[in-house]
Structure formats: structure tokens, C-alpha cells
CSV table of C-alpha atoms in Angstrom, one decimal:
chain,number,residue,atom,x,y,z
A,1,MET,CA,16.3,-12.1,15.1
A,2,ILE,CA,16.7,-11.4,11.3
A,3,ARG,CA,18.3,-14.0,9.1
A,4,PRO,CA,21.7,-13.0,7.7
A,5,GLU,CA,20.5,-13.5,4.1
A,6,VAL,CA,17.7,-11.0,4.6
A,7,LEU,CA,20.1,-8.5,6.2
A,8,GLN,CA,22.4,-8.9,3.2
A,9,VAL,CA,19.6,-8.2,0.8
A,10,ILE,CA,18.4,-5.2,2.8
A,11,PHE,CA,22.0,-3.9,3.0
A,12,ARG,CA,22.5,-4.3,-0.8
A,13,GLY,CA,19.2,-2.5,-1.5
A,14,ARG,CA,19.6,0.2,1.0
A,15,GLU,CA,19.9,3.0,-1.7
A,16,VAL,CA,16.6,1.9,-3.2
A,17,LEU,CA,15.0,1.9,0.2
A,18,TRP,CA,16.3,5.4,0.9
A,19,ALA,CA,14.9,6.6,-2.4
A,20,VAL,CA,11.5,5.1,-1.7
A,21,ALA,CA,11.6,6.9,1.7
A,22,VAL,CA,12.3,10.2,-0.1
A,23,ILE,CA,9.4,9.6,-2.5
A,24,GLY,CA,7.2,8.8,0.6
A,25,ALA,CA,8.3,12.1,2.2
A,26,GLY,CA,7.4,14.0,-1.0
A,27,LEU,CA,3.9,12.3,-1.1
A,28,TRP,CA,3.4,13.2,2.5
A,29,LEU,CA,4.2,16.9,1.8
A,30,ILE,CA,1.8,16.8,-1.1
A,31,TRP,CA,-0.9,15.3,1.2
A,32,LEU,CA,-0.4,18.1,3.7
A,33,GLY,CA,-1.3,20.5,1.0
A,34,GLY,CA,-0.8,24.2,0.6
A,35,TYR,CA,0.9,26.6,-1.8
A,36,VAL,CA,4.4,25.9,-0.5
A,37,LEU,CA,4.2,22.2,0.5
A,38,VAL,CA,2.6,20.8,-2.7
A,39,PRO,CA,5.4,22.1,-5.0
A,40,LEU,CA,8.0,21.2,-2.4
A,41,GLY,CA,6.5,17.7,-2.1
A,42,ALA,CA,6.4,17.3,-5.9
A,43,ALA,CA,10.1,18.4,-6.2
A,44,THR,CA,11.0,16.0,-3.3
A,45,GLY,CA,9.1,13.2,-5.0
A,46,LEU,CA,10.8,13.8,-8.4
A,47,LEU,CA,14.2,13.8,-6.6
A,48,GLY,CA,13.3,10.5,-4.9
A,49,ALA,CA,12.2,9.0,-8.3
A,50,GLY,CA,15.5,10.0,-9.9
A,51,MET,CA,17.4,8.6,-6.9
A,52,ALA,CA,15.4,5.4,-7.1
A,53,LEU,CA,16.2,5.0,-10.8
A,54,LEU,CA,19.9,5.5,-10.3
A,55,ALA,CA,19.9,3.2,-7.2
A,56,TRP,CA,18.0,0.5,-9.1
A,57,ARG,CA,20.6,0.6,-11.9
A,58,ARG,CA,23.5,0.4,-9.4
A,59,LEU,CA,21.8,-2.6,-7.8
A,60,ARG,CA,21.5,-4.3,-11.2
A,61,PHE,CA,25.1,-3.5,-12.0
A,62,HIS,CA,26.3,-5.4,-8.9
A,63,GLN,CA,27.9,-8.8,-9.5
A,64,ALA,CA,28.9,-11.4,-7.0
A,65,VAL,CA,32.6,-11.4,-6.3
A,66,ASP,CA,33.9,-14.4,-8.1
A,67,ALA,CA,37.2,-13.3,-9.7
A,68,PRO,CA,40.6,-12.6,-8.4
A,69,GLY,CA,41.9,-9.1,-7.9
A,70,ILE,CA,40.7,-5.8,-6.4
A,71,VAL,CA,39.3,-2.7,-8.2
A,72,GLU,CA,40.1,0.8,-7.0
A,73,VAL,CA,38.5,4.0,-8.1
A,74,ASP,CA,40.3,7.1,-6.8
A,75,GLU,CA,40.1,10.7,-8.1
A,76,ALA,CA,39.1,9.9,-11.7
A,77,GLN,CA,41.5,7.0,-11.9
A,78,VAL,CA,40.5,3.3,-12.2
A,79,GLY,CA,43.0,0.7,-11.0
A,80,TYR,CA,42.9,-3.0,-11.0
A,81,LEU,CA,45.3,-5.1,-8.9
A,82,GLY,CA,45.2,-8.7,-10.0
A,83,PRO,CA,47.4,-11.7,-9.3
A,84,ALA,CA,48.8,-11.9,-12.9
A,85,SER,CA,48.0,-8.4,-14.4
A,86,GLY,CA,46.8,-5.0,-13.4
A,87,GLY,CA,47.3,-1.3,-13.9
A,88,PHE,CA,45.7,2.1,-13.8
A,89,VAL,CA,43.7,4.1,-16.3
A,90,SER,CA,42.7,7.8,-16.1
A,91,LEU,CA,39.1,8.4,-16.9
A,92,ALA,CA,40.0,11.7,-18.6
A,93,GLU,CA,42.2,9.7,-21.0
A,94,LEU,CA,39.7,6.9,-21.6
A,95,VAL,CA,38.5,6.7,-25.2
A,96,GLU,CA,36.6,3.4,-25.2
A,97,LEU,CA,34.8,1.0,-22.9
A,98,ARG,CA,34.0,-2.6,-24.0
A,99,LEU,CA,32.6,-5.6,-22.3
A,100,ILE,CA,34.4,-8.7,-23.6
A,101,THR,CA,34.0,-12.4,-22.9
A,102,VAL,CA,37.1,-14.6,-22.8
A,103,GLN,CA,36.9,-18.2,-21.7
A,104,ASN,CA,33.5,-17.7,-20.1
A,105,ARG,CA,34.8,-14.8,-18.0
A,106,ARG,CA,33.4,-11.3,-18.7
A,107,LEU,CA,35.9,-8.4,-18.6
A,108,TRP,CA,35.7,-4.7,-18.8
A,109,ARG,CA,38.2,-3.4,-21.4
A,110,LEU,CA,39.2,0.2,-20.8
A,111,LYS,CA,41.3,1.7,-23.5
A,112,GLN,CA,43.2,5.0,-23.2
A,113,ALA,CA,44.0,7.5,-25.9
A,114,ASP,CA,47.6,6.2,-26.1
A,115,GLY,CA,46.5,2.7,-26.9
A,116,GLN,CA,47.0,1.1,-23.5
A,117,ALA,CA,44.2,-1.1,-22.3
A,118,LEU,CA,43.2,-2.4,-18.9
A,119,LEU,CA,41.2,-5.6,-18.5
A,120,ILE,CA,39.1,-5.8,-15.3
A,121,PRO,CA,37.0,-8.9,-14.4
A,122,VAL,CA,33.3,-7.9,-14.0
A,123,GLU,CA,33.2,-10.1,-10.8
A,124,ALA,CA,36.3,-8.6,-9.2
A,125,GLU,CA,36.1,-7.2,-5.7
A,126,GLY,CA,35.3,-3.5,-5.7
A,127,ALA,CA,33.9,-3.6,-9.3
A,128,ASP,CA,30.7,-2.0,-8.0
A,129,ALA,CA,32.5,1.3,-7.8
A,130,LEU,CA,33.0,1.2,-11.6
A,131,PHE,CA,29.3,2.1,-12.1
A,132,ASP,CA,29.8,5.7,-10.8
A,133,ALA,CA,33.1,6.0,-12.7
A,134,PHE,CA,31.6,4.9,-15.9
A,135,ALA,CA,28.4,7.0,-15.4
A,136,SER,CA,30.7,10.1,-15.2
A,137,LEU,CA,31.9,9.6,-18.8
A,138,PRO,CA,30.5,12.1,-21.2
A,139,GLY,CA,27.5,10.7,-23.1
A,140,MET,CA,27.4,7.4,-21.2
A,141,ASP,CA,24.0,5.7,-21.3
A,142,THR,CA,23.7,4.0,-17.9
A,143,ALA,CA,20.7,2.0,-19.0
A,144,ALA,CA,22.8,0.5,-21.8
A,145,LEU,CA,25.7,-0.1,-19.4
A,146,VAL,CA,23.5,-2.1,-17.0
A,147,ALA,CA,21.7,-3.9,-19.9
A,148,ALA,CA,25.1,-5.0,-21.3
A,149,LEU,CA,25.7,-7.1,-18.2
A,150,ASP,CA,22.5,-9.1,-18.7
A,151,PRO,CA,23.6,-11.9,-21.1
A,152,ASN,CA,20.0,-13.0,-21.8
A,153,LEU,CA,18.6,-9.7,-23.1
A,154,PRO,CA,19.4,-8.8,-26.8
A,155,ASN,CA,19.9,-5.0,-27.2
A,156,ALA,CA,22.0,-2.6,-29.2
A,157,SER,CA,25.0,-3.2,-27.1
A,158,ASN,CA,24.5,-7.0,-26.9
A,159,PRO,CA,23.4,-8.1,-30.4
A,160,THR,CA,24.9,-11.6,-29.8
A,161,ALA,CA,22.5,-12.5,-27.0
A,162,PRO,CA,20.2,-15.4,-27.7
A,163,ASN,CA,16.9,-14.5,-29.2
A,164,PRO,CA,14.2,-17.1,-28.1
A,165,THR,CA,11.9,-16.1,-31.0
A,166,ALA,CA,14.6,-16.7,-33.7
A,167,PRO,CA,14.2,-20.1,-35.6
A,168,ASN,CA,17.9,-20.9,-35.1
A,169,PRO,CA,19.4,-18.9,-32.3
A,170,PRO,CA,23.2,-18.2,-32.8
A,171,ALA,CA,25.7,-20.2,-30.7
A,172,PRO,CA,27.3,-18.1,-28.0
A,173,GLN,CA,30.6,-16.6,-28.9
A,174,THR,CA,33.7,-17.3,-26.9
A,175,ASN,CA,35.4,-13.9,-27.5
A,176,ALA,CA,32.4,-11.6,-27.8
A,177,LEU,CA,33.3,-7.9,-28.0
A,178,ARG,CA,30.6,-5.3,-27.1
A,179,VAL,CA,31.4,-1.6,-27.4
A,180,ILE,CA,29.6,0.1,-24.5
A,181,TRP,CA,30.9,3.6,-24.8
A,182,ARG,CA,33.3,5.5,-27.1
A,183,ARG,CA,34.5,9.1,-26.7
A,184,LYS,CA,33.2,11.3,-29.4
A,185,GLY,CA,36.1,12.6,-31.6
A,186,ALA,CA,38.4,9.8,-30.4
A,187,GLY,CA,39.3,8.4,-33.8
A,188,VAL,CA,42.0,8.7,-36.4
A,189,ALA,CA,42.0,12.1,-38.1
A,190,VAL,CA,42.7,12.0,-41.8
A,191,ARG,CA,43.9,15.1,-43.6
């Protein structure tokens, strides 16, 4: 009946579709009118718009599974189980999040307060769950988080991206380091 590719796209975009349905319900309540239904419909529509924005960012965060290993997020702890490396990091102890590129493979670099770091391939299985884990970090800008994954867009977190308007665009770096998030007050204190 429905092609498997279409079903896969619908399944991946189901959160966006639900958010659009909530917006539609809000507009329907506004259309019904009245002192109660118009404010209720407006609130429902705004809730749906917020859900749609978050769902769209989650959808853009998704990467095709192309790297070895499995990512687990469980009770404020991120774990990566890979064939050659792995480990666990507590989100409460996380002080820095970077997106690095090593040998044409993008990796999340999660650094704890004690100096331990965990490298997680962006394309690892289960890496989609990292969006919600990263979004829970204090002061995290989810728009910058999603934009950092787009290698073609120059932005504050990706200054090395090629700029098509530049007369001589810079050559891509092999070990690019981009700081996505850093915990405030997580530095060296000097007395």
C-alpha cells in the first residue's frame, strides 16, 4: 500500500506531525469562538508551536547510523559502548561539550569536571537520544546545537565552515574543534 521509504519518513517526522495536529486543534478551538474557547485555543496553538519547534530541531539533529557502537542515555548519564572505546559520563559532572572532526568522522567530546572525556560518534546508534540530554544542560542553545551539525552553514559555533561569498574560502580542517557548550564557572580559579 504505502512504500517503505514513505513510511520511514512519516515515522521519523511523527513528532512534527503531532505538533501540527495540536496547532490545528488550537485553531479549531479559536474558530469555534467564545470567551473560553478562544483563549484555550490560543494557548493550545502556542503549545503546538513550541512542540513543533522542538520536534523540528530533533528531526534536524537526527543522523543516519553509520558508525560503530551504541549510545545509551539513562538517568542523567550518557554512555557509549564502542568496539574499541567507550565509557560513561554524568550530565551533572559535564563541564564542556565539543563537536570535533577526526579523520572525516564527527565526534561529540563530553568532558567531565575531573578531566575525563568521552568521545561519541555523531552517527552512532542511539545518538538521537543525546539531543534531549544536551538540551537539559543549563544554558544550552538548542538552535546552536543543531546548527553545529550542519557543516555547510557558517555560524558562531562553526566558524570554519566554508563561506561561498569569501574570495578564497579556507580549506577544511582535519581536526576541527567546536565548543558547543561550556558550564558557567567551570574554569580554573586563581587566588
